[in-house]
Coordinates of C-alpha atoms in Angstrom, one line a residue:
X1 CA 7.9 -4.9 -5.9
X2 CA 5.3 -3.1 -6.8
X3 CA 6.0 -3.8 -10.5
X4 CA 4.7 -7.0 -9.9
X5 CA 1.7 -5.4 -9.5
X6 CA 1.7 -3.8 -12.7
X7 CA 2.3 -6.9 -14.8
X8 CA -0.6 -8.8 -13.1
X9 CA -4.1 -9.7 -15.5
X10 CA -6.7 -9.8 -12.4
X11 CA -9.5 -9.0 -14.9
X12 CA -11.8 -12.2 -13.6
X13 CA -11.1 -11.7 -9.9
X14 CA -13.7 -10.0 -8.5
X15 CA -11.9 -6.6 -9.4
X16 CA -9.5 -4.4 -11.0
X17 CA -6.3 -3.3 -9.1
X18 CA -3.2 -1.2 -10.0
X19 CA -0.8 0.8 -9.2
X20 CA -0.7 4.1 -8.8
X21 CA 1.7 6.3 -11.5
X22 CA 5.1 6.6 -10.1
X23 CA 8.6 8.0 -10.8
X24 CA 11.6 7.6 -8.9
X25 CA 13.8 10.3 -7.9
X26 CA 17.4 9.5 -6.9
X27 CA 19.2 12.6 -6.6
X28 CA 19.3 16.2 -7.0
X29 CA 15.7 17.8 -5.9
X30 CA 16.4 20.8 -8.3
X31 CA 15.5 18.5 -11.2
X32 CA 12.0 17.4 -9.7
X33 CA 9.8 19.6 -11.5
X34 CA 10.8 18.9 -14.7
X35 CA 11.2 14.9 -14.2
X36 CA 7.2 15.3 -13.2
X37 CA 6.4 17.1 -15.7
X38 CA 8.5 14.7 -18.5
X39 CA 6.6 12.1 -16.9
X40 CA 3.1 13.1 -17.1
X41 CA 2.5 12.8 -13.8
X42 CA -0.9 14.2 -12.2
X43 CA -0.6 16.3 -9.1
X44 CA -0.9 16.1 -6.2
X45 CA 1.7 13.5 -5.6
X46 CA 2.7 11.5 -2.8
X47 CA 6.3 11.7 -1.7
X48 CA 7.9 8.9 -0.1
X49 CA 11.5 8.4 1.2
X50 CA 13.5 5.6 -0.2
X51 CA 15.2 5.1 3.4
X52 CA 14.4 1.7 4.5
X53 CA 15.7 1.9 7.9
X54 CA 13.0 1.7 10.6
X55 CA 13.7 5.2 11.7
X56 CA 10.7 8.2 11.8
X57 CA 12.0 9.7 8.8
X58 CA 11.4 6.7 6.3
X59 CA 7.6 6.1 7.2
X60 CA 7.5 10.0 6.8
X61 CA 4.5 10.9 3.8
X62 CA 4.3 14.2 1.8
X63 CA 1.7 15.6 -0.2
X64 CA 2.9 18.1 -2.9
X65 CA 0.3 20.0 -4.4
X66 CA 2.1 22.1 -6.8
X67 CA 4.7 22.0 -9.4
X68 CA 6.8 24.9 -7.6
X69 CA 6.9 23.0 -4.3
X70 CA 8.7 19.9 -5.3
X71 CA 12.0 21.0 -5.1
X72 CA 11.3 21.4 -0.8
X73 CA 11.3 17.5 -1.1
X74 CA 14.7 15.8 -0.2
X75 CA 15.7 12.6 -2.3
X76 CA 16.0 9.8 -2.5
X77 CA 12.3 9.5 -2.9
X78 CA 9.4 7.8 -5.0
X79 CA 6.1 10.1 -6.2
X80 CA 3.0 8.4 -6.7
X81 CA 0.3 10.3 -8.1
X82 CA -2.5 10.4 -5.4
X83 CA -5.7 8.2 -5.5
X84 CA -8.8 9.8 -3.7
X85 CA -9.8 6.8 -1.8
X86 CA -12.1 7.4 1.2
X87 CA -9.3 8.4 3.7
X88 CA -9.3 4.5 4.8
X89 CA -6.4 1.8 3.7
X90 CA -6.8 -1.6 4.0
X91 CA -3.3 -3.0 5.4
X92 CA -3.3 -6.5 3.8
X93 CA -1.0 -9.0 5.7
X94 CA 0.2 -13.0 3.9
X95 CA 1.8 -15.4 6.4
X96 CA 2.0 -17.9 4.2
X97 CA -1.6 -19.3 2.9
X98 CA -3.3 -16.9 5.2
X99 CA -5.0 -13.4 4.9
X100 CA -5.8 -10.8 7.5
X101 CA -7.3 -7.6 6.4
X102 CA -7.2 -4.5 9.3
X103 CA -9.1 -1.0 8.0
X104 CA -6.4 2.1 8.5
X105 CA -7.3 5.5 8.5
X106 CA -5.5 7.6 5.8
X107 CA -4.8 10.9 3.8
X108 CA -8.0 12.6 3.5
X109 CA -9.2 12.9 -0.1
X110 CA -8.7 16.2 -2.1
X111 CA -11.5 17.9 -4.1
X112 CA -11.1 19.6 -6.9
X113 CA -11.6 23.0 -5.1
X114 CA -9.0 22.3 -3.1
X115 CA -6.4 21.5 -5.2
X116 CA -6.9 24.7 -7.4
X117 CA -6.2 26.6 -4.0
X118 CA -3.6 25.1 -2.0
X119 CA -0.1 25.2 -2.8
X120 CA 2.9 24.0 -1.0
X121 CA 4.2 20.4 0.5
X122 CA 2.2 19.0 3.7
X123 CA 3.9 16.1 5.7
X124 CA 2.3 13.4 7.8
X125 CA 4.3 11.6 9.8
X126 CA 4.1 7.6 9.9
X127 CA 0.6 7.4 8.3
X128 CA 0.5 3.9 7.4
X129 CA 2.1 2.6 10.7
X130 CA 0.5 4.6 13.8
X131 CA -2.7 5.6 11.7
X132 CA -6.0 4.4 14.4
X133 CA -8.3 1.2 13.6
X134 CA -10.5 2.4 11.5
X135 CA -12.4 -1.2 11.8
X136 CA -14.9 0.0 14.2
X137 CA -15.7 4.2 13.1
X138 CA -18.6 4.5 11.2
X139 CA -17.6 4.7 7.6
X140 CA -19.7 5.2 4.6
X141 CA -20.9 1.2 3.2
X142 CA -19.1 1.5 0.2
X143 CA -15.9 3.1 1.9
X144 CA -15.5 0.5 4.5
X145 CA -16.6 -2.8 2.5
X146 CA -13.1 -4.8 2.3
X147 CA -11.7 -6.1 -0.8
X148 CA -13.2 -9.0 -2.3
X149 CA -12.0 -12.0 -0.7
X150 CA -11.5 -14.1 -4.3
X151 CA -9.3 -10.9 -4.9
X152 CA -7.3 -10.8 -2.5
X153 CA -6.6 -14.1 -2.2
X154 CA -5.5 -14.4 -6.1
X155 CA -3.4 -11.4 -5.2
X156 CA -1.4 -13.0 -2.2
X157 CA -1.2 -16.2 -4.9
X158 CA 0.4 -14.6 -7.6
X159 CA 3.0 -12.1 -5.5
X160 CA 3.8 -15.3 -3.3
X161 CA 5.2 -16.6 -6.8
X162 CA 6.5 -13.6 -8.2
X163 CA 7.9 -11.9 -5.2
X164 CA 9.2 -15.6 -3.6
X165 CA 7.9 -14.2 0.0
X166 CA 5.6 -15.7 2.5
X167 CA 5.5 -13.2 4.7
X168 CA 4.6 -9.3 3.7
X169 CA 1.7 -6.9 3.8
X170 CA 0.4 -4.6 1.0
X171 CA -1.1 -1.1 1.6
X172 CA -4.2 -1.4 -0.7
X173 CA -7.2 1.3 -1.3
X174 CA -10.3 1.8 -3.5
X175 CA -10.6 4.4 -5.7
X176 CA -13.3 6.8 -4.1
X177 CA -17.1 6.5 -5.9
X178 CA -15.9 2.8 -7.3
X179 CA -16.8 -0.3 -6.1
X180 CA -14.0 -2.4 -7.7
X181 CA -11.0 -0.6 -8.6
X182 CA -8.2 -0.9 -6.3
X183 CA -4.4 0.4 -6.1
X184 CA -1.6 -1.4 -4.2
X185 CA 0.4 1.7 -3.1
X186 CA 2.8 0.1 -1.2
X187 CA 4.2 -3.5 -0.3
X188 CA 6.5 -4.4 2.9
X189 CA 8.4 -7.7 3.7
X190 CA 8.3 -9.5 7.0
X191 CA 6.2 -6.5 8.5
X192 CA 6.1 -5.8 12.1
X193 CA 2.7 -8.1 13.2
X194 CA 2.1 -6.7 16.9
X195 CA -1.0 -4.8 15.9
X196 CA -2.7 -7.5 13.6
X197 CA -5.5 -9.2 16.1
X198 CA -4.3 -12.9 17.0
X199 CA -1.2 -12.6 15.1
X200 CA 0.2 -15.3 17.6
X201 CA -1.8 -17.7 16.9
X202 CA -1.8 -17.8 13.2
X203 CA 2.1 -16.7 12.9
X204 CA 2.4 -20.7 15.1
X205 CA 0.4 -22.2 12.6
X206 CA 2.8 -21.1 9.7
X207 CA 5.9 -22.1 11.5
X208 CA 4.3 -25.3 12.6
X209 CA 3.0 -26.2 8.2
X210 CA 7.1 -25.2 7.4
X211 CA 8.7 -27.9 9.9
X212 CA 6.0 -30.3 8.5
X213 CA 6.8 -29.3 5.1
X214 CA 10.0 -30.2 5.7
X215 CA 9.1 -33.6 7.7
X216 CA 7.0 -34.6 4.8
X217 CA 9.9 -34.1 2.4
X218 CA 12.3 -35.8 4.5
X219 CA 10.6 -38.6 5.0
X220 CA 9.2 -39.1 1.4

């Protein structure tokens, strides 16, 4: 899905998003090193399990900072070369025409300095999914400002289309000291809504434009 992404031209909307680098391992963690380092791929990298299954495990995050230490990671899994961005996320949910954007903490962001001195894999446990609000901390003006709204909604537009979903989320940051260039890093269908504010109201409202989509039709 993300691939969708990839192919987009967003260049008049207000911004510039991407996605991240990523390479797909399916089997045999021996061979990780040297599929990184085939694929140009910058470290550190984010490691996330294929398993789709709702279980601890598949909203489990790694963060490989060394060549050496890949082959501790288990496959199925996708890297993503890793985007300093703030340590906040902005969780993105579409139900149908509408937008809701919720601030997330995240991975912290890695200097420099510490990349040329830490080694090994780190996990962190369901980041994206039990990570606090960060809507109300005090956050730095140019960290916390949310994504343009012309953006976003040309975003939910064209994946709408291309995806042929009307309900999903996207995992989206900023690239840290930019104002304007984003990275989707992760898209979910039909996501789990409970902690999106008045999601009760506003999941009634699409149900209730469907059945009179389909009224309209019937009786036209």
């Amino acid at each position: 899905m993300l691939q969708a992404v990839a192919d987009m031209d967003l260049s008049e909307s207000y911004g510039k998003v991407g996605v991240p680098k990523q390479l797909v391992i399916k089997k045999d963690g021996s061979s990780i090193s040297d599929a990184v380092a085939k694929s140009g791929l910058t470290l550190p990298l984010v490691a996330k399990p294929l398993v789709a299954d709702g279980s601890a495990k598949s909203h489990e995050l790694s963060l490989a900072f060394d060549r050496y230490s890949l082959q501790k990671l288990e496959p199925p899994l996708v890297l993503q070369e890793f985007v300093n961005h703030g340590g906040v996320l902005f969780k993105v949910y579409i139900i149908g025409e509408a937008i809701k954007v919720l601030r997330r903490f995240s991975l912290p962001d890695v200097s420099k300095r510490e990349l040329s001195k830490t080694a090994g894999v780190y996990r962190f446990p369901r980041v994206s999914c039990a990570a606090a609000s960060a809507d109300d901390a005090d956050l730095e003006p140019d960290v916390a400002e949310l994504p343009p709204r012309p953006l976003l909604e040309r975003l939910a537009k064209d994946l709408r289309r291309r995806l042929g979903l009307r309900l999903f989320n996207l995992d989206i940051i900023r690239e840290h000291g930019t104002r304007d260039q984003f990275y989707v890093i992760d898209i979910n269908y039909f996501p789990g809504y409970g902690k999106m504010p008045e999601y009760e109201h506003i999941f009634t409202d699409f149900l209730l434009s469907l059945v009179q989509g389909k009224y309209k039709k019937r009786v036209g």
